[in-house]
Amino acid sequence: MTPSITFHGAAGCVTGFCAELRFEGARILVDCGMFQGSKTLKTLNYADFPFDAASIDAVLLTHAHIDHSGLLPKLMLAGFAGPIYSTEATRDLCAVMLADAGGIQESEVRHLNRRNQQRGRPAIEPIYTEQDAREVMGQFETVKLGQTLEVAPGVSAIYWEAGHILGAASIEVNAACGPEPMRLFFSGDFGPGGSEFIADPQGPAGIDHLIIESTYGDRQRIVADAATRRKMLARELQEAHAAGGPLLIPAFAVERTQELLADLLIVMDSGEVPEGDIFLDSPMAIEATEVFQNQGWNPATGRNPFERVRPSQRLRFLDKPHESDGLDRLQGWHIIVAGSGMCNAGRIRKHLKRLLWREEVTVLLSGFQAVGTLGRLLAEGTKRVTIQGEEIKVRANIRMLDTYSGHADARALEAWALARRPVTGSVFIVHGEPNAVEGLRERLILAGFPTDQLVAPRLDETFSLGKGRAKAQKGEKPRIPPEATAKLDWHNARAQLLVKLSEVLERAPDDAAREALIAQLRHDLGDDAAPDTSARHEAVVPPNAQEIL
Ligand SMILES: [Zn+2]
């Protein structure tokens, strides 16, 4: 049979990376990530896998982030019984992160089912439970960077430093293919390099097919060394303090949080910013911090910059929900670091719900915000948002500090791709929103990659692999249409409409105008029970209502 690759996730969008490799006698997945973002995308997490999980021989896992590892427990529940190969640090982080993801699903489903019951809808099941997540850990087998791993007859793999988060690897796959073996290289997520926390990304040259991420494919970030980065952080803290209220930092529980905490302690110790309590309000980040203390040293410097994090007196770890609730009573200057980084789950939502309406509050976003997430809405300056069904006015100062992102920017992506040359087959550009994929494609063409070499796969698209260019196969339809993978869906649109409606009603001159507008809307929606609006005076409906009508 001809070897092939199918992209079951992070194709046309950023999350849910999962590539299925089919070789003579072996079926292998690279990653099995969870979709995040719009509800349309997230329904894929609940749907059946578009392949037979029991027929998969092994999973090669690049790193612990949920959008790469999050559906592993579901894969086990669907019948996968083979090994999951990862680095030791990735395994340790997965033990924390998958259990957390299982716990989040259980509590979200409980919450949803209460609503479903009230509305007379059927109950739903979590994708997997915390217990399932603990069970899948039994299938992990650890790999060292640089070690040749025999995955299946005729298929081997080598893990390379990705410089993204602790334990993250890019994965080389070598497979028998005619007289000469075929070499594939998966970038996974990789970092910008030059960090004091983590080594620079590495990889081989001379590849048949390259699979490269493109999160920041259309963006160049400020290249900040450690000192500049801390200066930028200090400035944000000074401004947040001057605004008079607390600072909320939605944090990615792994790596970003630990780096941020280490830097927060350094800038506070230096006296550059006013002293204050720092609360880490994320059980997962607290556990991940332990992993970093055990494993998080940079081999290049031999230092463990995370060492200072745990023992600090300024830093308070809030393990228990009631400790987190206690923050509600706190006044004045303090810093709350809570997950998740894109504000789409976790304890940060609770704090945003109670604080976003206050103008003395500052929210500091760090890192990539995917389309459809609350973090993205805030980043784009949305003035009203809906959190857990409640509408909140955004008066807080929303700030961005992108220097803590673990992703290479456009320039670094290009340099990484160039370092892999010669690439004789195809370059698959994945893990990016359409603009980012296109941005990187154009960049790589300018850098000398032939146009026909660069491929932006669609969700569930399959390509035959061999020597030379990969060939797209005519196959099954994608589970959701390509145009739905990276845009706001009707759930987002409905939330925006409701927010707009409240705004218009609020600004209306009086109650009569409000009633007239509601009657008009009900009438337009074909609601027969709506009060008669035929006699209404034009002036009664507020002029700003045109935004909705
Ligand atoms: Zn990642």
Coordinates of C-alpha atoms and ligand atoms in Angstrom, one line a residue:
M1 CA 0.0 0.0 0.0
T2 CA 1.0 3.6 -0.5
P3 CA 1.8 5.4 2.7
S4 CA -0.5 8.2 3.5
I5 CA -1.2 11.0 6.0
T6 CA -4.6 12.4 7.1
F7 CA -5.0 15.6 9.0
H8 CA -7.8 15.1 11.6
G9 CA -7.2 18.4 13.4
A10 CA -5.4 21.7 13.4
A11 CA -6.0 21.9 9.6
G12 CA -7.6 25.3 8.8
C13 CA -7.6 26.1 12.5
V14 CA -5.1 26.2 15.4
T15 CA -6.4 23.5 17.8
G16 CA -7.0 19.7 17.8
F17 CA -3.8 18.6 16.1
C18 CA -3.9 14.9 15.1
A19 CA -2.2 13.4 12.1
E20 CA -2.8 9.8 11.1
L21 CA 0.0 8.0 9.3
R22 CA -0.7 4.8 7.4
F23 CA 2.2 2.6 6.5
E24 CA 2.4 -1.0 5.3
G25 CA 1.5 -2.8 8.5
A26 CA 1.3 0.2 10.9
R27 CA -1.1 3.0 11.7
I28 CA 0.3 5.7 13.9
L29 CA -1.1 9.0 15.2
V30 CA 1.0 12.0 15.8
D31 CA -0.8 13.8 18.7
C32 CA -4.5 13.5 19.6
G33 CA -5.5 17.0 20.5
M34 CA -8.7 18.6 21.7
F35 CA -10.5 21.3 19.7
Q36 CA -10.9 24.7 21.4
G37 CA -12.7 27.8 20.3
S38 CA -16.1 28.0 18.7
K39 CA -18.9 25.6 19.7
T40 CA -19.0 24.2 16.2
L41 CA -15.3 23.2 16.5
K42 CA -15.8 21.9 20.0
T43 CA -18.6 19.5 18.9
L44 CA -15.8 17.5 17.2
N45 CA -14.6 16.6 20.7
Y46 CA -17.9 14.8 21.4
A47 CA -18.2 13.2 17.9
D48 CA -16.7 9.8 17.0
F49 CA -13.2 9.7 15.7
P50 CA -13.1 9.5 11.9
F51 CA -10.9 6.4 12.2
D52 CA -11.0 3.1 14.0
A53 CA -9.2 3.9 17.3
A54 CA -8.6 0.2 18.0
S55 CA -6.6 -0.2 14.8
I56 CA -4.1 2.5 15.8
D57 CA -0.8 0.8 16.8
A58 CA 0.9 3.8 18.6
V59 CA 0.7 7.5 19.3
L60 CA 3.7 9.7 19.0
L61 CA 3.0 12.7 21.3
T62 CA 4.8 16.0 20.7
H63 CA 3.9 17.8 23.9
A64 CA 1.4 18.1 26.8
H65 CA -0.7 21.0 25.7
I66 CA -4.4 20.0 25.6
D67 CA -4.8 20.9 22.0
H68 CA -2.2 18.2 21.2
S69 CA -2.9 15.6 24.0
G70 CA -6.5 16.4 25.2
L71 CA -8.3 13.5 23.4
L72 CA -5.9 10.7 24.4
P73 CA -8.3 9.5 27.2
K74 CA -11.2 9.5 24.6
L75 CA -8.9 7.5 22.2
M76 CA -8.4 4.9 25.0
L77 CA -12.2 4.7 25.6
A78 CA -12.7 4.2 21.9
G79 CA -10.5 1.1 22.0
F80 CA -6.9 2.3 21.5
A81 CA -4.7 0.0 23.6
G82 CA -1.2 0.7 22.2
P83 CA 1.7 2.8 23.6
I84 CA 1.8 6.6 23.8
Y85 CA 5.4 7.7 23.3
S86 CA 6.5 11.0 24.9
T87 CA 9.3 12.5 26.8
E88 CA 9.4 12.1 30.5
A89 CA 8.4 15.7 31.2
T90 CA 5.5 15.5 28.7
R91 CA 4.3 12.4 30.5
D92 CA 4.5 14.1 33.9
L93 CA 2.7 17.2 32.6
C94 CA 0.1 15.1 30.9
A95 CA -0.7 13.4 34.2
V96 CA -1.6 16.8 35.6
M97 CA -3.2 18.4 32.5
L98 CA -5.4 15.5 31.3
A99 CA -6.7 14.8 34.9
D100 CA -7.5 18.6 35.1
A101 CA -9.2 18.5 31.7
G102 CA -11.3 15.4 32.8
G103 CA -12.3 17.3 36.0
I104 CA -13.3 20.4 34.0
Q105 CA -15.4 18.3 31.7
E106 CA -17.2 16.6 34.6
S107 CA -18.0 19.9 36.3
E108 CA -19.0 21.6 33.0
V109 CA -21.3 18.7 32.1
R110 CA -22.8 18.8 35.6
H111 CA -23.6 22.5 35.2
L112 CA -24.9 21.9 31.6
N113 CA -27.1 19.0 32.7
R114 CA -28.7 21.1 35.4
R115 CA -29.7 23.5 32.7
N116 CA -30.7 20.7 30.3
Q117 CA -32.9 19.2 33.0
Q118 CA -34.6 22.6 33.6
R119 CA -35.2 22.9 29.9
G120 CA -36.4 19.3 29.5
R121 CA -33.4 18.3 27.3
P122 CA -31.6 15.0 27.6
A123 CA -28.5 14.8 29.8
I124 CA -25.1 14.6 28.1
E125 CA -22.0 12.6 29.2
P126 CA -18.5 14.1 29.6
I127 CA -16.0 13.3 26.9
Y128 CA -14.0 11.5 29.6
T129 CA -13.7 11.7 33.3
E130 CA -10.7 12.5 35.6
Q131 CA -10.5 8.8 36.3
D132 CA -10.3 8.0 32.5
A133 CA -7.5 10.5 32.3
R134 CA -5.6 8.8 35.1
E135 CA -6.1 5.4 33.4
V136 CA -4.6 6.5 30.1
M137 CA -1.4 7.4 31.8
G138 CA -0.7 3.6 32.0
Q139 CA -0.2 3.6 28.2
F140 CA 2.6 6.2 28.3
E141 CA 6.1 5.1 27.5
T142 CA 8.9 7.6 27.7
V143 CA 11.5 8.4 25.1
K144 CA 14.7 10.4 25.4
L145 CA 15.6 13.2 22.9
G146 CA 17.8 11.8 20.2
Q147 CA 17.0 8.1 20.9
T148 CA 15.9 6.0 18.0
L149 CA 12.5 4.5 18.8
E150 CA 11.3 1.4 16.9
V151 CA 7.6 2.2 16.6
A152 CA 6.4 -0.6 14.4
P153 CA 8.1 -2.9 11.8
G154 CA 9.8 -0.6 9.3
V155 CA 8.9 2.6 11.2
S156 CA 11.1 4.4 13.6
A157 CA 11.0 7.8 15.3
I158 CA 13.5 10.3 16.8
Y159 CA 12.4 13.1 19.2
W160 CA 14.1 16.5 18.9
E161 CA 14.0 19.6 21.2
A162 CA 11.2 21.9 20.2
G163 CA 11.9 24.7 22.6
H164 CA 8.2 25.3 23.2
I165 CA 7.3 24.1 26.7
L166 CA 9.0 21.7 29.0
G167 CA 9.3 18.3 27.4
A168 CA 8.0 19.5 24.0
A169 CA 9.5 17.7 21.0
S170 CA 9.5 17.9 17.2
I171 CA 9.2 14.3 15.9
E172 CA 11.1 12.7 13.0
V173 CA 9.5 9.6 11.5
N174 CA 11.5 7.3 9.3
A175 CA 9.6 4.7 7.3
A176 CA 10.6 2.0 4.8
C177 CA 9.5 3.2 1.4
G178 CA 11.1 1.4 -1.6
P179 CA 14.9 1.3 -1.7
E180 CA 15.4 4.4 0.4
P181 CA 13.5 5.2 3.6
M182 CA 11.2 8.2 3.7
R183 CA 11.8 10.8 6.3
L184 CA 8.9 13.0 7.7
F185 CA 9.4 15.7 10.3
F186 CA 6.6 17.1 12.5
S187 CA 7.4 20.4 14.0
G188 CA 4.8 20.1 16.7
D189 CA 4.6 23.5 18.4
F190 CA 8.0 25.1 18.6
G191 CA 9.4 28.1 20.3
P192 CA 11.2 31.3 19.3
G193 CA 14.5 30.3 20.8
G194 CA 16.7 32.6 22.8
S195 CA 14.9 31.8 26.1
E196 CA 16.7 31.5 29.4
F197 CA 14.0 29.0 30.4
I198 CA 14.2 26.5 27.6
A199 CA 16.6 25.3 25.0
D200 CA 16.4 26.4 21.3
P201 CA 14.5 24.2 18.9
Q202 CA 16.5 21.7 16.9
G203 CA 16.0 19.3 14.0
P204 CA 17.5 17.4 11.1
A205 CA 18.1 18.7 7.6
G206 CA 17.2 16.6 4.5
I207 CA 13.5 15.8 4.8
D208 CA 11.0 14.3 2.5
H209 CA 7.8 15.8 4.0
L210 CA 7.7 18.6 6.5
I211 CA 4.7 19.3 8.7
I212 CA 5.1 22.8 10.2
E213 CA 2.9 24.8 12.6
S214 CA 1.9 28.3 11.7
T215 CA 0.2 29.9 14.8
Y216 CA 2.0 33.2 14.2
G217 CA 2.6 32.6 10.5
D218 CA 1.4 36.2 9.7
R219 CA 2.9 38.0 12.6
Q220 CA 6.3 39.3 13.8
R221 CA 6.6 39.8 17.5
I222 CA 8.9 42.1 19.3
V223 CA 12.0 40.0 20.0
A224 CA 12.6 40.6 23.7
D225 CA 15.5 39.4 25.7
A226 CA 14.9 38.6 29.4
A227 CA 15.8 42.1 30.6
T228 CA 13.5 43.8 28.0
R229 CA 10.7 41.4 28.8
R230 CA 10.9 42.2 32.5
K231 CA 11.0 45.9 31.8
M232 CA 7.8 45.5 29.7
L233 CA 6.2 43.5 32.5
A234 CA 7.2 46.1 35.1
R235 CA 5.6 48.8 33.0
E236 CA 2.4 46.9 32.8
L237 CA 2.4 46.3 36.6
Q238 CA 3.1 50.0 37.3
E239 CA 0.1 51.0 35.1
A240 CA -2.2 48.4 36.6
H241 CA -1.2 49.6 40.1
A242 CA -1.8 53.3 39.1
A243 CA -5.3 52.3 37.9
G244 CA -6.0 51.4 41.5
G245 CA -7.2 47.9 41.3
P246 CA -6.2 44.3 41.0
L247 CA -4.4 42.8 38.0
L248 CA -5.8 39.7 36.5
I249 CA -3.5 37.5 34.4
P250 CA -5.2 34.7 32.5
A251 CA -2.4 32.3 32.2
F252 CA -1.5 29.2 30.3
A253 CA -1.0 26.8 33.2
V254 CA 2.2 25.3 31.8
E255 CA 5.4 27.1 31.1
R256 CA 3.9 30.7 30.6
T257 CA 2.7 30.7 34.2
Q258 CA 6.0 29.6 35.7
E259 CA 8.0 32.0 33.6
L260 CA 5.6 34.8 34.4
L261 CA 5.7 34.0 38.1
A262 CA 9.5 33.9 38.1
D263 CA 9.6 37.3 36.3
L264 CA 6.9 38.8 38.6
L265 CA 9.0 37.9 41.6
I266 CA 12.2 39.3 40.0
V267 CA 10.6 42.7 39.2
M268 CA 9.0 42.9 42.6
D269 CA 12.2 42.0 44.4
S270 CA 14.0 44.7 42.4
G271 CA 11.7 47.4 43.8
E272 CA 10.7 48.5 40.3
V273 CA 7.0 47.8 41.0
P274 CA 4.9 48.2 44.2
E275 CA 4.8 45.1 46.4
G276 CA 1.7 43.1 46.5
D277 CA 0.4 39.6 47.0
I278 CA 0.5 37.3 44.0
F279 CA -2.1 34.6 44.0
L280 CA -1.8 31.5 41.8
D281 CA -5.4 30.4 41.5
S282 CA -5.1 27.3 39.4
P283 CA -4.7 23.8 40.9
M284 CA -3.2 22.6 37.6
A285 CA -0.6 25.4 37.4
I286 CA 0.3 24.6 41.0
E287 CA 1.0 21.0 40.1
A288 CA 2.7 21.9 36.9
T289 CA 5.0 24.2 39.0
E290 CA 6.1 21.1 40.9
V291 CA 7.0 19.4 37.7
F292 CA 9.1 22.4 36.6
Q293 CA 10.9 22.4 39.9
N294 CA 11.8 18.8 39.4
Q295 CA 12.7 19.0 35.7
G296 CA 12.7 22.5 34.6
W297 CA 16.3 23.4 34.1
N298 CA 17.8 24.7 30.9
P299 CA 20.5 22.3 29.8
A300 CA 22.3 25.2 28.1
T301 CA 22.7 27.2 31.3
G302 CA 22.4 24.4 33.9
R303 CA 20.1 26.8 35.9
N304 CA 16.6 26.2 37.1
P305 CA 14.9 29.6 36.9
F306 CA 11.8 28.1 38.4
E307 CA 13.5 27.3 41.8
R308 CA 12.5 30.7 43.3
V309 CA 8.8 30.3 42.5
R310 CA 7.6 27.9 45.1
P311 CA 9.3 29.1 48.3
S312 CA 8.5 32.8 47.8
Q313 CA 6.6 34.5 50.6
R314 CA 4.9 36.8 48.2
L315 CA 3.3 34.1 46.2
R316 CA 0.3 32.3 47.5
F317 CA -0.9 29.0 46.0
L318 CA -4.7 28.5 46.1
D319 CA -5.4 24.8 45.8
K320 CA -8.9 24.7 47.3
P321 CA -12.0 26.3 45.7
H322 CA -12.9 28.1 49.0
E323 CA -9.4 29.8 49.0
S324 CA -10.2 31.0 45.5
D325 CA -13.6 32.3 46.7
G326 CA -11.9 34.2 49.4
L327 CA -10.3 36.5 46.8
D328 CA -13.7 38.0 46.2
R329 CA -13.3 40.0 49.5
L330 CA -9.9 41.4 48.6
Q331 CA -9.6 45.1 47.9
G332 CA -6.8 47.2 46.4
W333 CA -3.6 46.2 44.7
H334 CA -3.0 42.4 44.2
I335 CA -2.3 40.1 41.3
I336 CA -4.3 37.0 40.4
V337 CA -2.8 34.5 38.0
A338 CA -5.4 32.0 36.9
G339 CA -6.1 29.7 34.0
S340 CA -7.0 29.3 31.3
G341 CA -4.9 31.5 29.1
M342 CA -7.6 32.1 26.5
C343 CA -10.2 32.6 29.3
N344 CA -12.4 29.7 27.8
A345 CA -12.3 27.6 31.0
G346 CA -11.0 27.5 34.5
R347 CA -11.1 29.8 37.5
I348 CA -10.2 33.0 35.5
R349 CA -13.8 33.1 34.2
K350 CA -15.1 33.5 37.7
H351 CA -12.8 36.4 38.4
L352 CA -13.5 38.1 35.1
K353 CA -17.2 37.7 35.8
R354 CA -16.9 39.6 39.1
L355 CA -14.2 42.2 38.0
L356 CA -14.5 43.1 34.3
W357 CA -17.1 45.8 34.9
R358 CA -14.8 47.7 37.2
E359 CA -12.6 50.4 35.6
E360 CA -9.8 50.2 38.1
V361 CA -9.1 46.6 37.2
T362 CA -6.5 45.5 34.6
V363 CA -6.5 42.3 32.6
L364 CA -3.2 41.3 31.1
L365 CA -3.5 38.8 28.3
S366 CA -0.3 36.8 27.5
G367 CA -0.1 34.6 24.5
F368 CA -2.2 33.4 21.6
Q369 CA -6.0 33.9 21.7
A370 CA -7.9 31.6 19.3
V371 CA -11.0 32.8 17.4
G372 CA -14.2 32.3 19.3
T373 CA -12.6 32.4 22.8
L374 CA -13.4 35.0 25.4
G375 CA -9.7 36.0 25.4
R376 CA -10.0 36.9 21.7
L377 CA -13.1 38.9 22.3
L378 CA -11.4 40.9 25.0
A379 CA -8.3 41.4 22.9
E380 CA -10.4 42.7 20.1
G381 CA -12.0 45.3 22.4
T382 CA -15.5 43.9 22.8
K383 CA -17.4 46.0 25.2
R384 CA -19.8 43.5 26.5
V385 CA -19.3 39.8 26.9
T386 CA -21.3 36.8 28.1
I387 CA -19.7 34.6 30.8
Q388 CA -21.6 31.5 32.0
G389 CA -24.8 33.0 30.6
E390 CA -24.4 36.3 32.3
E391 CA -23.8 39.5 30.4
I392 CA -20.9 41.6 31.7
K393 CA -19.9 45.1 30.7
V394 CA -16.2 45.4 30.0
R395 CA -14.8 48.5 31.8
A396 CA -11.5 47.0 32.9
N397 CA -8.3 47.9 31.1
I398 CA -7.4 45.1 28.7
R399 CA -3.7 44.9 28.0
M400 CA -1.6 42.5 25.9
L401 CA 1.9 41.3 26.6
D402 CA 2.9 38.8 23.9
T403 CA 6.4 38.3 25.0
Y404 CA 5.5 35.2 27.0
S405 CA 4.3 33.2 24.0
G406 CA 6.0 29.9 23.4
H407 CA 5.5 30.0 19.7
A408 CA 7.9 31.1 17.0
D409 CA 6.8 34.2 15.1
A410 CA 6.8 34.4 11.3
R411 CA 10.5 35.2 11.0
A412 CA 11.5 32.3 13.3
L413 CA 9.1 29.9 11.5
E414 CA 10.8 30.7 8.2
A415 CA 14.3 30.3 9.6
W416 CA 13.3 26.9 11.1
A417 CA 11.9 25.7 7.7
L418 CA 15.0 26.9 5.9
A419 CA 17.2 24.9 8.3
R420 CA 15.4 21.7 7.3
R421 CA 16.4 22.0 3.6
P422 CA 16.7 20.2 1.4
V423 CA 13.0 19.3 1.5
T424 CA 12.2 17.1 -1.5
G425 CA 8.5 16.3 -1.0
S426 CA 5.8 18.6 0.4
V427 CA 5.6 21.1 3.2
F428 CA 2.3 20.9 5.0
I429 CA 1.4 24.1 6.8
V430 CA -0.9 23.3 9.7
H431 CA -1.9 24.6 13.1
G432 CA -2.9 28.2 12.1
E433 CA -5.9 30.2 11.3
P434 CA -6.3 30.8 7.5
N435 CA -4.5 34.2 7.5
A436 CA -1.6 32.7 9.4
V437 CA -1.3 29.7 7.1
E438 CA -1.4 32.0 4.0
G439 CA 1.1 34.4 5.6
L440 CA 3.6 31.6 6.2
R441 CA 3.0 30.2 2.7
E442 CA 3.8 33.5 1.1
R443 CA 6.8 34.0 3.3
L444 CA 8.2 30.5 2.4
I445 CA 7.6 31.2 -1.3
L446 CA 9.7 34.4 -1.0
A447 CA 12.3 32.4 0.8
G448 CA 12.7 30.1 -2.2
F449 CA 10.3 27.2 -1.5
P450 CA 8.5 26.2 -4.8
T451 CA 4.8 27.1 -4.8
D452 CA 3.7 23.5 -5.6
Q453 CA 5.6 22.2 -2.5
L454 CA 3.5 24.2 0.0
V455 CA 0.2 22.6 1.0
A456 CA -2.5 23.9 3.4
P457 CA -4.4 20.7 4.2
R458 CA -8.1 20.8 5.0
L459 CA -9.7 19.1 7.9
D460 CA -9.7 15.3 7.4
E461 CA -7.9 15.6 4.1
T462 CA -5.6 12.6 3.1
F463 CA -2.4 12.7 1.0
S464 CA -0.4 9.8 -0.5
L465 CA 3.2 10.0 0.6
G466 CA 6.3 8.8 -1.2
K467 CA 9.4 10.3 -2.7
G468 CA 8.5 13.6 -4.4
R469 CA 5.4 15.7 -3.8
A470 CA 2.5 14.3 -1.8
K471 CA -0.8 13.8 -3.7
A472 CA -4.2 14.8 -2.3
Q473 CA -6.6 11.8 -2.3
K474 CA -10.2 12.2 -3.1
G475 CA -11.7 11.0 0.1
E476 CA -14.4 11.3 2.6
K477 CA -16.0 14.6 3.4
P478 CA -14.6 16.6 6.3
R479 CA -16.7 16.4 9.5
I480 CA -17.4 20.1 9.4
P481 CA -17.1 22.4 6.3
P482 CA -13.6 24.0 5.9
E483 CA -15.2 27.5 6.2
A484 CA -16.5 26.6 9.7
T485 CA -13.2 25.6 11.2
A486 CA -11.8 29.1 11.8
K487 CA -14.6 31.5 12.2
L488 CA -17.2 32.6 14.7
D489 CA -20.2 30.4 14.6
W490 CA -23.9 31.1 15.3
H491 CA -23.5 30.6 19.0
N492 CA -21.0 33.5 19.0
A493 CA -23.3 35.5 16.7
R494 CA -26.3 34.9 19.0
A495 CA -24.3 36.1 22.0
Q496 CA -23.2 39.2 20.1
L497 CA -26.9 39.9 19.1
L498 CA -28.1 39.6 22.7
V499 CA -25.4 41.9 23.9
K500 CA -26.3 44.4 21.2
L501 CA -30.0 44.1 22.1
S502 CA -29.3 44.9 25.7
E503 CA -27.2 47.9 24.8
V504 CA -29.8 49.4 22.5
L505 CA -32.6 48.8 25.1
E506 CA -30.5 50.4 27.8
R507 CA -29.9 53.5 25.7
A508 CA -33.6 53.9 24.7
P509 CA -35.2 57.1 26.1
D510 CA -37.9 55.3 28.1
D511 CA -39.8 52.1 28.8
A512 CA -42.4 52.8 26.1
A513 CA -39.6 52.9 23.5
R514 CA -38.1 49.7 24.9
E515 CA -41.5 47.9 24.7
A516 CA -42.0 49.2 21.1
L517 CA -38.7 47.8 20.1
I518 CA -39.3 44.4 21.6
A519 CA -42.7 44.2 20.0
Q520 CA -41.2 45.2 16.6
L521 CA -38.5 42.5 16.9
R522 CA -41.0 39.8 18.0
H523 CA -43.2 40.8 15.1
D524 CA -40.3 40.6 12.6
L525 CA -39.5 37.1 14.0
G526 CA -43.0 36.0 13.1
D527 CA -44.1 35.8 16.7
D528 CA -47.9 35.8 16.4
A529 CA -48.4 36.5 20.1
A530 CA -46.4 39.8 19.8
P531 CA -48.4 42.9 20.7
D532 CA -49.7 44.8 17.6
T533 CA -47.1 47.3 16.4
S534 CA -49.1 48.6 13.4
A535 CA -50.1 51.7 15.2
R536 CA -46.7 52.5 16.7
H537 CA -45.3 55.9 16.2
E538 CA -41.9 55.9 14.3
A539 CA -40.3 58.0 17.0
V540 CA -41.2 55.6 19.7
V541 CA -38.6 53.0 18.5
P542 CA -35.3 54.5 19.5
P543 CA -33.1 55.7 16.6
N544 CA -30.2 53.5 17.6
A545 CA -32.5 50.4 17.2
Q546 CA -31.5 50.4 13.5
E547 CA -28.4 48.6 14.6
I548 CA -30.6 45.6 15.2
L549 CA -33.7 45.9 13.2
Ligands
ZN1 ZN 1.6 23.9 22.4

